Amino acid sequence: MLRERGQREVFCGLTGIIWLHRKIQDAFFLVVGSRTCAHLIQSAAGVMIFAEPRFATAIIDERDLAGLADCNAELDRVVARLLERRPDIRMLFLVGSCPSEVIKLDLSRAAERLSASFMPKVRVLNYSGSGIETTFTQGEDACLAALVPILPVESASAKQSLLVVGALAEVVEDQFRRLFTAIGIDDVRFLPPRSAMQLPAIGPATRYLLAQPFLADTARALEARGATRLAAPFPLGVEGTTAWLHAAAQAFGISDSRFHTAVAPEQERARGALARHREQLAGRRIFFFPDSQLEIPLARFVSRELGMELVEVGTPYLHRPHLAEELAMLPAGTMLSEGQDVERQLDRCLAAAPDMTVCGLGLANPLEAKGLTTKWSIELLFTPVQGFNQAADLAELFARPLVRRARLMV
Amino acid sequence: MQLTLWTYEGPPHVGAMRVATAMRGVHYVLHAPQGDTYADLLFTMIERLPQRPPVTYTTFQARDLGGDTAELFKNAARDAYDRFKPQAMMVGASCTAELIQDDPGGLARALDLPVPVVALELPAYQKKENWGAAETFYQMVRALAGAAPRERAAGAQPSCNLLGPTALGFRHRDDVTEITALLGKLGIRVNVTAPLGASPADLARLGDADFNVVLYPEIASQAANWLQRNFNQPYTRTVPIGVGATRDFIVEVSRLAGVDATDLLAAEDSRLTWYSRSVDSTYLTGKRVFVFGDATHAIAAARVAAQELGFTVVGLGTYSREFARDVREAAKAYGVEALIADDYLDVEAKIAEAHPELVLGTQMERHIAKRLGVPCAVISAPVHVQDFPARYSPQMGFEGANVLFDTWVHPLMMGLEEHLLGMFREDFEFHADAAPSHLGTGAKPVAEPAAAVVPAAVPVAVQAPVEVQGPVVWSPDGQKELGKIPFFVRGKARRNTEKFAAERGLTTITVETLYDAKAHFGR
Ligand code: SF4
């Protein structure tokens, strides 16, 4: 395993706002930051579909830097104006950025202060999405961790319930809910919820499954509230989804025969759908640049279920406890790298000339221009990829660039 | 603190990146946290450049802050030099690094690199992208333009520099080709084009030219001023967008170069001029157009709209506060008050208020227009992947004017088709609820149901302006008559009539009210 320090070519945690605001539909994300932060979100979001999206930036200017008292007063003014304009908002996240952290603007105190004046209509929370503290998907971790303390308390004597943690597309959530019911687990809750008004209750009877591999802080906060993590690989691919569901089945005392009866038809359909892509992808060599922390589960999926060969699997940060099951499933001797020195990693990538490179948006076209085939990693977060029915979609995301390259005669 | 949903300009260091990326043989070392590397995708995804911008980011983290971020910067700068061997380096800080005050310029000087190092001070909490590009280009010119120029030998071919085109510019690539060819026809040689395609060595030759052509004042004015003061090079004031401005430009450069433009002007070959006179263009007369963009493109577009297409300019504005004075001046000529704003919601409100029939704006206004159901053509940055067409598509010169004619008139022409569709809307072949095809599938330009399906007895309550008491209500007859109006003007007719009724304290809109209002607002 290679540990690197150098230039990192990864987004900061603010980026998570792009999918989180769609997920929690009555929440607003207010970044307290600079013009750079506003520009990052706008550029990463790609298109401006909404006239008034549920995110915005309070851009700090020179006057705000003069004194923190004024800066707080300004923030209060901006929030009041915003909430007046958007009466549909029930939850407001103040999202910290590098500038707000460097000037030591205390957003947790600001959130308390503002909550006091806008509760019960609007609850104000805060988390950091700054690039000095968080990398890309860690923004979601920070956001969910901020939600944990306000989740309703469930009594210790409550019946055991299941909490699925990590933002999933609604279609995936619904599929999982149906599957859990079929397996025999009825009380399933999701974090984040679709509405700020439907926060799941937690307590010592809560067993939780992580749906995403980047939720270290959220997990810590849940444990502090008495919840217990069910160790499992992540629900990517047929194998990962099966093991993930099975971990819950075991915790809820479901018999293996009942479990298999429930999941077998779905497994079979998914395997059938995967076969076509496996033909395309088997034996192809793949290189992962560090980006979303999904790299290791993805590498496990493409190597075991699609027969791809792993050249290098980079991850911005390796959380060993949560990834123990995944790491055990990787082929022996897989080259892992943590952190980044982008120039050296590009050298390695170009020297290895993989058939497929998974990387961020800044690197994709330059690598294509050098003759490599790439897959932008951000799409893996915007597309529903978890669960049985999405396994083939996930495979297709890798197959499509190769199919395209094969088609083009110019 | 300013609440911002969408921004017209990025931070000033993105302006510096536009200069660095446009040039050859330079490298920019930026003291910045990891998230700021998003800026690379502007160039690789929006402009589809096949290589990364020549930028190294230090990507310091929170744990570095207590330690030595300065050392981190020095290492990054040294490594970048060793790896890329640029002819010149730019160094600077993004918003966050500005707060930790590591002084990238001083640190880089201490490294004693064997190439010129230009230290950029771009105040991120005051300034924006275009300012950053202008300041960077000016600092690069100052640092690299070399000694006083040589005297031009008698009888040598006149020459100029083209200043201002950058990476991520709105059609800069094609404008340079167009204007270089135009100058060539006048016998004027282009000495250096900068920053686009120029190396530090090229900047050292700037003094060899007789004068400078400022293509984009937002970016090149400051540098051109310095060259005028120090090298005695005059520079052009006309931006050759549109037929009229191109003619003026030809006159201006021929004077500066001491050449005769008579032949070129006589042989002018512009399709816009003829197409605009062609009878089918009559329907363009007096079309209400709202113009918004960077100052250069907005001012130029207003002139073309008014003088070359016969439109009526009902709004003119810019997000370039640095050039507010020029835009205010230009707006006077059209009898409108200039809109100087970078709050996109303000712009939306002003556009809605002006009821234009065409919006000429940026990608932001394209979205606004879409929501309002008004056709739109894009005339200015901020850019979008669509603003880098595969085909040759300049904005400047005579070919540029042809491009403007096509891109502005086309959406209106589609509107005319819709007009015909509207006339036949009662015929059973036509589906009256079909959205106009030129607005795309997402647009819902007319919320009104077709007259035929409105139950005659149901009055439609409408939102009344705040100053009146009760709501204004459409009588069934009035509503039916409104339905007969071609639907791409129906929205306006409805709004005008309601405004008219509200102002007179009427509570019901009859057929009479509708025609009274029409007479009142008719031009
Ligand atoms: S890295 Fe920091 S300054 Fe840059 S966009 Fe992210 S939060 Fe803002």
Short mmCIF file of N, CA and C in Angstrom, two decimals, chain B residues 365-490:
data_model
loop_
_atom_site.label_atom_id
_atom_site.label_comp_id
_atom_site.label_asym_id
_atom_site.label_seq_id
_atom_site.Cartn_x
_atom_site.Cartn_y
_atom_site.Cartn_z
N GLU B 365 -29.11 34.12 -18.47
CA GLU B 365 -30.32 34.69 -19.06
C GLU B 365 -31.02 33.68 -19.95
N ARG B 366 -30.26 32.75 -20.49
CA ARG B 366 -30.89 31.71 -21.29
C ARG B 366 -31.88 30.93 -20.41
N HIS B 367 -31.48 30.67 -19.19
CA HIS B 367 -32.38 29.96 -18.28
C HIS B 367 -33.56 30.84 -17.87
N ILE B 368 -33.26 32.10 -17.62
CA ILE B 368 -34.33 33.03 -17.25
C ILE B 368 -35.35 33.08 -18.39
N ALA B 369 -34.85 33.25 -19.61
CA ALA B 369 -35.73 33.37 -20.77
C ALA B 369 -36.56 32.11 -20.95
N LYS B 370 -35.93 30.98 -20.70
CA LYS B 370 -36.63 29.71 -20.83
C LYS B 370 -37.83 29.67 -19.89
N ARG B 371 -37.58 30.12 -18.67
CA ARG B 371 -38.68 30.11 -17.70
C ARG B 371 -39.77 31.09 -18.08
N LEU B 372 -39.36 32.22 -18.69
CA LEU B 372 -40.36 33.22 -19.06
C LEU B 372 -41.01 32.90 -20.40
N GLY B 373 -40.49 31.87 -21.07
CA GLY B 373 -41.05 31.51 -22.35
C GLY B 373 -40.67 32.47 -23.46
N VAL B 374 -39.51 33.09 -23.34
CA VAL B 374 -39.05 34.06 -24.34
C VAL B 374 -37.82 33.47 -25.03
N PRO B 375 -37.72 33.64 -26.36
CA PRO B 375 -36.51 33.14 -27.03
C PRO B 375 -35.27 33.87 -26.56
N CYS B 376 -34.13 33.21 -26.67
CA CYS B 376 -32.88 33.81 -26.18
C CYS B 376 -31.72 33.37 -27.04
N ALA B 377 -30.76 34.28 -27.22
CA ALA B 377 -29.49 33.90 -27.83
C ALA B 377 -28.38 34.34 -26.89
N VAL B 378 -27.32 33.52 -26.83
CA VAL B 378 -26.23 33.82 -25.90
C VAL B 378 -25.20 34.69 -26.60
N ILE B 379 -24.79 35.78 -25.93
CA ILE B 379 -23.85 36.73 -26.54
C ILE B 379 -22.58 36.92 -25.73
N SER B 380 -22.48 36.30 -24.57
CA SER B 380 -21.37 36.66 -23.69
C SER B 380 -21.06 35.57 -22.69
N ALA B 381 -19.86 35.62 -22.12
CA ALA B 381 -19.51 34.75 -20.99
C ALA B 381 -20.39 35.17 -19.82
N PRO B 382 -20.61 34.34 -18.79
CA PRO B 382 -19.97 33.06 -18.52
C PRO B 382 -20.34 31.96 -19.52
N VAL B 383 -19.34 31.15 -19.79
CA VAL B 383 -19.49 30.20 -20.89
C VAL B 383 -19.99 28.84 -20.43
N HIS B 384 -20.43 28.12 -21.41
CA HIS B 384 -21.06 26.82 -21.25
C HIS B 384 -20.45 25.99 -22.37
N VAL B 385 -20.55 24.70 -22.27
CA VAL B 385 -19.93 23.85 -23.30
C VAL B 385 -20.48 24.18 -24.70
N GLN B 386 -21.74 24.63 -24.75
CA GLN B 386 -22.34 25.00 -26.04
C GLN B 386 -21.68 26.22 -26.68
N ASP B 387 -20.96 27.00 -25.87
CA ASP B 387 -20.34 28.21 -26.40
C ASP B 387 -18.99 27.92 -27.06
N PHE B 388 -18.66 26.65 -27.18
CA PHE B 388 -17.46 26.25 -27.91
C PHE B 388 -17.87 25.36 -29.07
N PRO B 389 -18.54 25.94 -30.06
CA PRO B 389 -19.05 25.11 -31.15
C PRO B 389 -17.91 24.52 -31.96
N ALA B 390 -18.19 23.37 -32.57
CA ALA B 390 -17.16 22.73 -33.38
C ALA B 390 -16.88 23.57 -34.63
N ARG B 391 -17.90 24.23 -35.16
CA ARG B 391 -17.72 25.00 -36.40
C ARG B 391 -17.11 26.37 -36.10
N TYR B 392 -16.64 26.99 -37.15
CA TYR B 392 -16.11 28.36 -37.06
C TYR B 392 -17.27 29.29 -36.76
N SER B 393 -17.17 30.07 -35.72
CA SER B 393 -18.34 30.84 -35.30
C SER B 393 -17.93 32.11 -34.56
N PRO B 394 -17.25 33.03 -35.26
CA PRO B 394 -16.77 34.23 -34.56
C PRO B 394 -17.93 35.18 -34.24
N GLN B 395 -17.68 36.14 -33.38
CA GLN B 395 -18.63 37.22 -33.11
C GLN B 395 -18.17 38.50 -33.82
N MET B 396 -16.87 38.58 -34.12
CA MET B 396 -16.30 39.81 -34.63
C MET B 396 -16.17 39.79 -36.15
N GLY B 397 -16.03 40.98 -36.72
CA GLY B 397 -15.82 41.10 -38.15
C GLY B 397 -17.10 40.83 -38.93
N PHE B 398 -16.98 40.82 -40.26
CA PHE B 398 -18.17 40.65 -41.10
C PHE B 398 -18.75 39.25 -40.97
N GLU B 399 -17.88 38.25 -40.85
CA GLU B 399 -18.41 36.90 -40.67
C GLU B 399 -19.10 36.79 -39.30
N GLY B 400 -18.50 37.46 -38.31
CA GLY B 400 -19.12 37.46 -36.99
C GLY B 400 -20.52 38.04 -37.05
N ALA B 401 -20.69 39.12 -37.83
CA ALA B 401 -22.02 39.73 -37.94
C ALA B 401 -23.00 38.75 -38.57
N ASN B 402 -22.52 37.99 -39.56
CA ASN B 402 -23.41 36.97 -40.15
C ASN B 402 -23.84 35.97 -39.09
N VAL B 403 -22.88 35.58 -38.24
CA VAL B 403 -23.20 34.63 -37.17
C VAL B 403 -24.25 35.24 -36.23
N LEU B 404 -24.09 36.52 -35.92
CA LEU B 404 -25.07 37.17 -35.03
C LEU B 404 -26.45 37.14 -35.67
N PHE B 405 -26.51 37.45 -36.96
CA PHE B 405 -27.82 37.44 -37.64
C PHE B 405 -28.48 36.07 -37.47
N ASP B 406 -27.74 35.05 -37.78
CA ASP B 406 -28.32 33.70 -37.69
C ASP B 406 -28.75 33.36 -36.27
N THR B 407 -27.85 33.59 -35.33
CA THR B 407 -28.15 33.10 -33.98
C THR B 407 -29.22 33.93 -33.28
N TRP B 408 -29.39 35.17 -33.68
CA TRP B 408 -30.43 35.97 -33.02
C TRP B 408 -31.77 35.84 -33.71
N VAL B 409 -31.72 35.75 -35.04
CA VAL B 409 -32.99 35.75 -35.78
C VAL B 409 -33.64 34.38 -35.77
N HIS B 410 -32.81 33.37 -35.74
CA HIS B 410 -33.35 32.00 -35.78
C HIS B 410 -34.41 31.73 -34.69
N PRO B 411 -34.14 32.06 -33.43
CA PRO B 411 -35.18 31.79 -32.42
C PRO B 411 -36.46 32.57 -32.68
N LEU B 412 -36.33 33.75 -33.25
CA LEU B 412 -37.53 34.54 -33.54
C LEU B 412 -38.30 33.95 -34.71
N MET B 413 -37.55 33.43 -35.68
CA MET B 413 -38.17 32.82 -36.84
C MET B 413 -39.00 31.62 -36.41
N MET B 414 -38.42 30.86 -35.50
CA MET B 414 -39.16 29.73 -34.96
C MET B 414 -40.41 30.25 -34.29
N GLY B 415 -40.29 31.41 -33.67
CA GLY B 415 -41.44 32.03 -33.02
C GLY B 415 -42.51 32.36 -34.04
N LEU B 416 -42.07 32.80 -35.23
CA LEU B 416 -43.03 33.14 -36.28
C LEU B 416 -43.80 31.91 -36.72
N GLU B 417 -43.09 30.81 -36.85
CA GLU B 417 -43.78 29.56 -37.17
C GLU B 417 -44.86 29.29 -36.15
N GLU B 418 -44.51 29.56 -34.91
CA GLU B 418 -45.47 29.33 -33.84
C GLU B 418 -46.66 30.26 -33.99
N HIS B 419 -46.38 31.45 -34.49
CA HIS B 419 -47.45 32.41 -34.73
C HIS B 419 -48.46 31.83 -35.71
N LEU B 420 -47.91 31.24 -36.79
CA LEU B 420 -48.80 30.63 -37.77
C LEU B 420 -49.57 29.49 -37.13
N LEU B 421 -48.85 28.72 -36.34
CA LEU B 421 -49.49 27.62 -35.64
C LEU B 421 -50.63 28.18 -34.78
N GLY B 422 -50.34 29.33 -34.15
CA GLY B 422 -51.35 29.95 -33.30
C GLY B 422 -52.58 30.36 -34.08
N MET B 423 -52.35 30.86 -35.30
CA MET B 423 -53.48 31.30 -36.11
C MET B 423 -54.41 30.15 -36.45
N PHE B 424 -53.80 28.99 -36.59
CA PHE B 424 -54.61 27.84 -36.97
C PHE B 424 -54.97 26.97 -35.78
N ARG B 425 -54.78 27.55 -34.61
CA ARG B 425 -54.89 26.72 -33.41
C ARG B 425 -56.28 26.15 -33.21
N GLU B 426 -57.30 26.80 -33.78
CA GLU B 426 -58.64 26.26 -33.59
C GLU B 426 -58.88 25.06 -34.51
N ASP B 427 -57.99 24.91 -35.53
CA ASP B 427 -58.17 23.78 -36.44
C ASP B 427 -57.81 22.49 -35.72
N PHE B 428 -58.55 21.45 -36.08
CA PHE B 428 -58.39 20.23 -35.29
C PHE B 428 -57.01 19.57 -35.44
N GLU B 429 -56.28 19.86 -36.55
CA GLU B 429 -54.98 19.23 -36.71
C GLU B 429 -53.99 19.71 -35.65
N PHE B 430 -54.27 20.87 -35.13
CA PHE B 430 -53.28 21.44 -34.20
C PHE B 430 -53.67 21.21 -32.77
N HIS B 431 -52.66 20.89 -32.04
CA HIS B 431 -52.87 20.67 -30.64
C HIS B 431 -52.51 21.98 -29.95
N ALA B 432 -53.51 22.65 -29.44
CA ALA B 432 -53.30 24.01 -28.96
C ALA B 432 -52.36 24.10 -27.76
N ASP B 433 -52.19 23.01 -27.05
CA ASP B 433 -51.34 23.08 -25.86
C ASP B 433 -49.87 22.79 -26.15
N ALA B 434 -49.59 22.47 -27.42
CA ALA B 434 -48.20 22.16 -27.77
C ALA B 434 -47.31 23.34 -27.44
N ALA B 435 -46.19 23.08 -26.82
CA ALA B 435 -45.26 24.16 -26.50
C ALA B 435 -44.51 24.53 -27.76
N PRO B 436 -44.15 25.81 -27.89
CA PRO B 436 -43.38 26.21 -29.07
C PRO B 436 -42.10 25.38 -29.18
N SER B 437 -41.83 24.91 -30.38
CA SER B 437 -40.71 23.99 -30.55
C SER B 437 -39.36 24.65 -30.28
N HIS B 438 -39.27 25.96 -30.47
CA HIS B 438 -37.97 26.60 -30.29
C HIS B 438 -37.63 26.79 -28.82
N LEU B 439 -38.56 26.48 -27.93
CA LEU B 439 -38.27 26.69 -26.52
C LEU B 439 -37.87 25.40 -25.82
N GLY B 440 -37.81 24.32 -26.54
CA GLY B 440 -37.41 23.08 -25.91
C GLY B 440 -38.56 22.47 -25.14
N THR B 441 -38.33 21.28 -24.65
CA THR B 441 -39.43 20.55 -24.05
C THR B 441 -39.77 21.04 -22.65
N GLY B 442 -38.76 21.64 -21.99
CA GLY B 442 -39.01 22.04 -20.60
C GLY B 442 -39.87 23.27 -20.47
N ALA B 443 -39.99 24.06 -21.53
CA ALA B 443 -40.64 25.36 -21.42
C ALA B 443 -42.15 25.23 -21.32
N LYS B 444 -42.70 26.05 -20.49
CA LYS B 444 -44.15 26.13 -20.39
C LYS B 444 -44.52 27.59 -20.61
N PRO B 445 -44.40 28.06 -21.85
CA PRO B 445 -44.54 29.48 -22.07
C PRO B 445 -45.95 30.00 -21.79
N VAL B 446 -46.95 29.23 -22.09
CA VAL B 446 -48.29 29.75 -21.90
C VAL B 446 -49.06 28.84 -20.96
N ALA B 447 -49.46 29.41 -19.88
CA ALA B 447 -50.19 28.61 -18.91
C ALA B 447 -51.67 28.59 -19.25
N GLU B 448 -52.09 29.54 -20.10
CA GLU B 448 -53.51 29.64 -20.40
C GLU B 448 -54.00 28.39 -21.11
N PRO B 449 -55.11 27.86 -20.71
CA PRO B 449 -55.69 26.76 -21.47
C PRO B 449 -56.29 27.32 -22.77
N ALA B 450 -56.43 26.46 -23.74
CA ALA B 450 -57.01 26.92 -25.01
C ALA B 450 -58.44 27.37 -24.77
N ALA B 451 -58.85 28.36 -25.54
CA ALA B 451 -60.19 28.92 -25.36
C ALA B 451 -61.26 27.85 -25.43
N ALA B 452 -61.05 26.93 -26.37
CA ALA B 452 -62.06 25.92 -26.61
C ALA B 452 -62.34 25.07 -25.38
N VAL B 453 -61.36 24.93 -24.51
CA VAL B 453 -61.58 24.05 -23.36
C VAL B 453 -61.87 24.81 -22.07
N VAL B 454 -61.96 26.14 -22.16
CA VAL B 454 -62.30 26.89 -20.95
C VAL B 454 -63.80 26.85 -20.75
N PRO B 455 -64.25 26.31 -19.64
CA PRO B 455 -65.69 26.35 -19.41
C PRO B 455 -66.12 27.81 -19.36
N ALA B 456 -67.08 28.16 -20.17
CA ALA B 456 -67.41 29.57 -20.37
C ALA B 456 -67.75 30.29 -19.07
N ALA B 457 -68.25 29.59 -18.10
CA ALA B 457 -68.73 30.26 -16.90
C ALA B 457 -67.68 30.51 -15.83
N VAL B 458 -66.50 29.92 -16.01
CA VAL B 458 -65.54 30.02 -14.92
C VAL B 458 -64.63 31.23 -15.07
N PRO B 459 -64.76 32.21 -14.22
CA PRO B 459 -63.83 33.33 -14.30
C PRO B 459 -62.46 32.90 -13.74
N VAL B 460 -61.43 33.43 -14.33
CA VAL B 460 -60.10 33.05 -13.88
C VAL B 460 -59.54 34.15 -13.00
N ALA B 461 -59.28 33.83 -11.75
CA ALA B 461 -58.71 34.82 -10.84
C ALA B 461 -57.23 34.96 -11.13
N VAL B 462 -56.77 36.18 -11.10
CA VAL B 462 -55.35 36.37 -11.35
C VAL B 462 -54.72 37.14 -10.20
N GLN B 463 -53.43 37.00 -10.13
CA GLN B 463 -52.66 37.71 -9.12
C GLN B 463 -52.72 39.19 -9.43
N ALA B 464 -53.21 39.98 -8.51
CA ALA B 464 -53.27 41.41 -8.76
C ALA B 464 -52.03 42.08 -8.21
N PRO B 465 -51.60 43.17 -8.86
CA PRO B 465 -50.49 43.93 -8.32
C PRO B 465 -50.84 44.39 -6.90
N VAL B 466 -49.85 44.55 -6.07
CA VAL B 466 -50.10 44.78 -4.65
C VAL B 466 -50.90 46.05 -4.35
N GLU B 467 -50.79 47.05 -5.24
CA GLU B 467 -51.41 48.33 -4.87
C GLU B 467 -52.94 48.34 -5.00
N VAL B 468 -53.53 47.36 -5.66
CA VAL B 468 -55.00 47.37 -5.75
C VAL B 468 -55.63 46.46 -4.71
N GLN B 469 -56.91 46.69 -4.48
CA GLN B 469 -57.58 45.97 -3.40
C GLN B 469 -57.95 44.54 -3.82
N GLY B 470 -59.10 44.42 -4.51
CA GLY B 470 -59.58 43.07 -4.86
C GLY B 470 -58.84 42.49 -6.04
N PRO B 471 -59.01 41.20 -6.32
CA PRO B 471 -58.37 40.59 -7.47
C PRO B 471 -59.07 41.00 -8.77
N VAL B 472 -58.30 41.02 -9.84
CA VAL B 472 -58.88 41.31 -11.14
C VAL B 472 -59.37 39.98 -11.73
N VAL B 473 -60.55 40.00 -12.28
CA VAL B 473 -61.13 38.75 -12.77
C VAL B 473 -61.43 38.89 -14.26
N TRP B 474 -61.15 37.84 -15.01
CA TRP B 474 -61.47 37.85 -16.44
C TRP B 474 -62.91 37.40 -16.61
N SER B 475 -63.66 38.16 -17.38
CA SER B 475 -65.01 37.71 -17.72
C SER B 475 -64.87 36.55 -18.72
N PRO B 476 -65.87 35.70 -18.80
CA PRO B 476 -65.78 34.58 -19.76
C PRO B 476 -65.51 35.08 -21.18
N ASP B 477 -66.17 36.15 -21.60
CA ASP B 477 -65.95 36.67 -22.96
C ASP B 477 -64.52 37.17 -23.13
N GLY B 478 -64.08 37.89 -22.13
CA GLY B 478 -62.72 38.43 -22.18
C GLY B 478 -61.71 37.30 -22.27
N GLN B 479 -61.93 36.30 -21.46
CA GLN B 479 -61.05 35.14 -21.44
C GLN B 479 -61.03 34.46 -22.80
N LYS B 480 -62.20 34.37 -23.41
CA LYS B 480 -62.30 33.71 -24.71
C LYS B 480 -61.57 34.51 -25.78
N GLU B 481 -61.74 35.82 -25.72
CA GLU B 481 -61.08 36.69 -26.69
C GLU B 481 -59.55 36.58 -26.53
N LEU B 482 -59.11 36.53 -25.30
CA LEU B 482 -57.68 36.39 -25.02
C LEU B 482 -57.13 35.11 -25.67
N GLY B 483 -57.96 34.08 -25.63
CA GLY B 483 -57.55 32.80 -26.21
C GLY B 483 -57.34 32.88 -27.72
N LYS B 484 -57.93 33.88 -28.35
CA LYS B 484 -57.79 33.99 -29.81
C LYS B 484 -56.48 34.66 -30.21
N ILE B 485 -55.85 35.27 -29.23
CA ILE B 485 -54.60 35.98 -29.54
C ILE B 485 -53.48 34.95 -29.69
N PRO B 486 -52.66 35.09 -30.74
CA PRO B 486 -51.59 34.12 -30.95
C PRO B 486 -50.81 33.89 -29.66
N PHE B 487 -50.54 32.65 -29.36
CA PHE B 487 -50.15 32.38 -27.99
C PHE B 487 -48.76 32.86 -27.62
N PHE B 488 -47.90 33.17 -28.59
CA PHE B 488 -46.60 33.65 -28.13
C PHE B 488 -46.63 35.12 -27.73
N VAL B 489 -47.74 35.80 -28.05
CA VAL B 489 -47.89 37.16 -27.51
C VAL B 489 -49.00 37.20 -26.48
N ARG B 490 -49.64 36.07 -26.24
CA ARG B 490 -50.79 36.07 -25.35
C ARG B 490 -50.40 36.41 -23.92
#
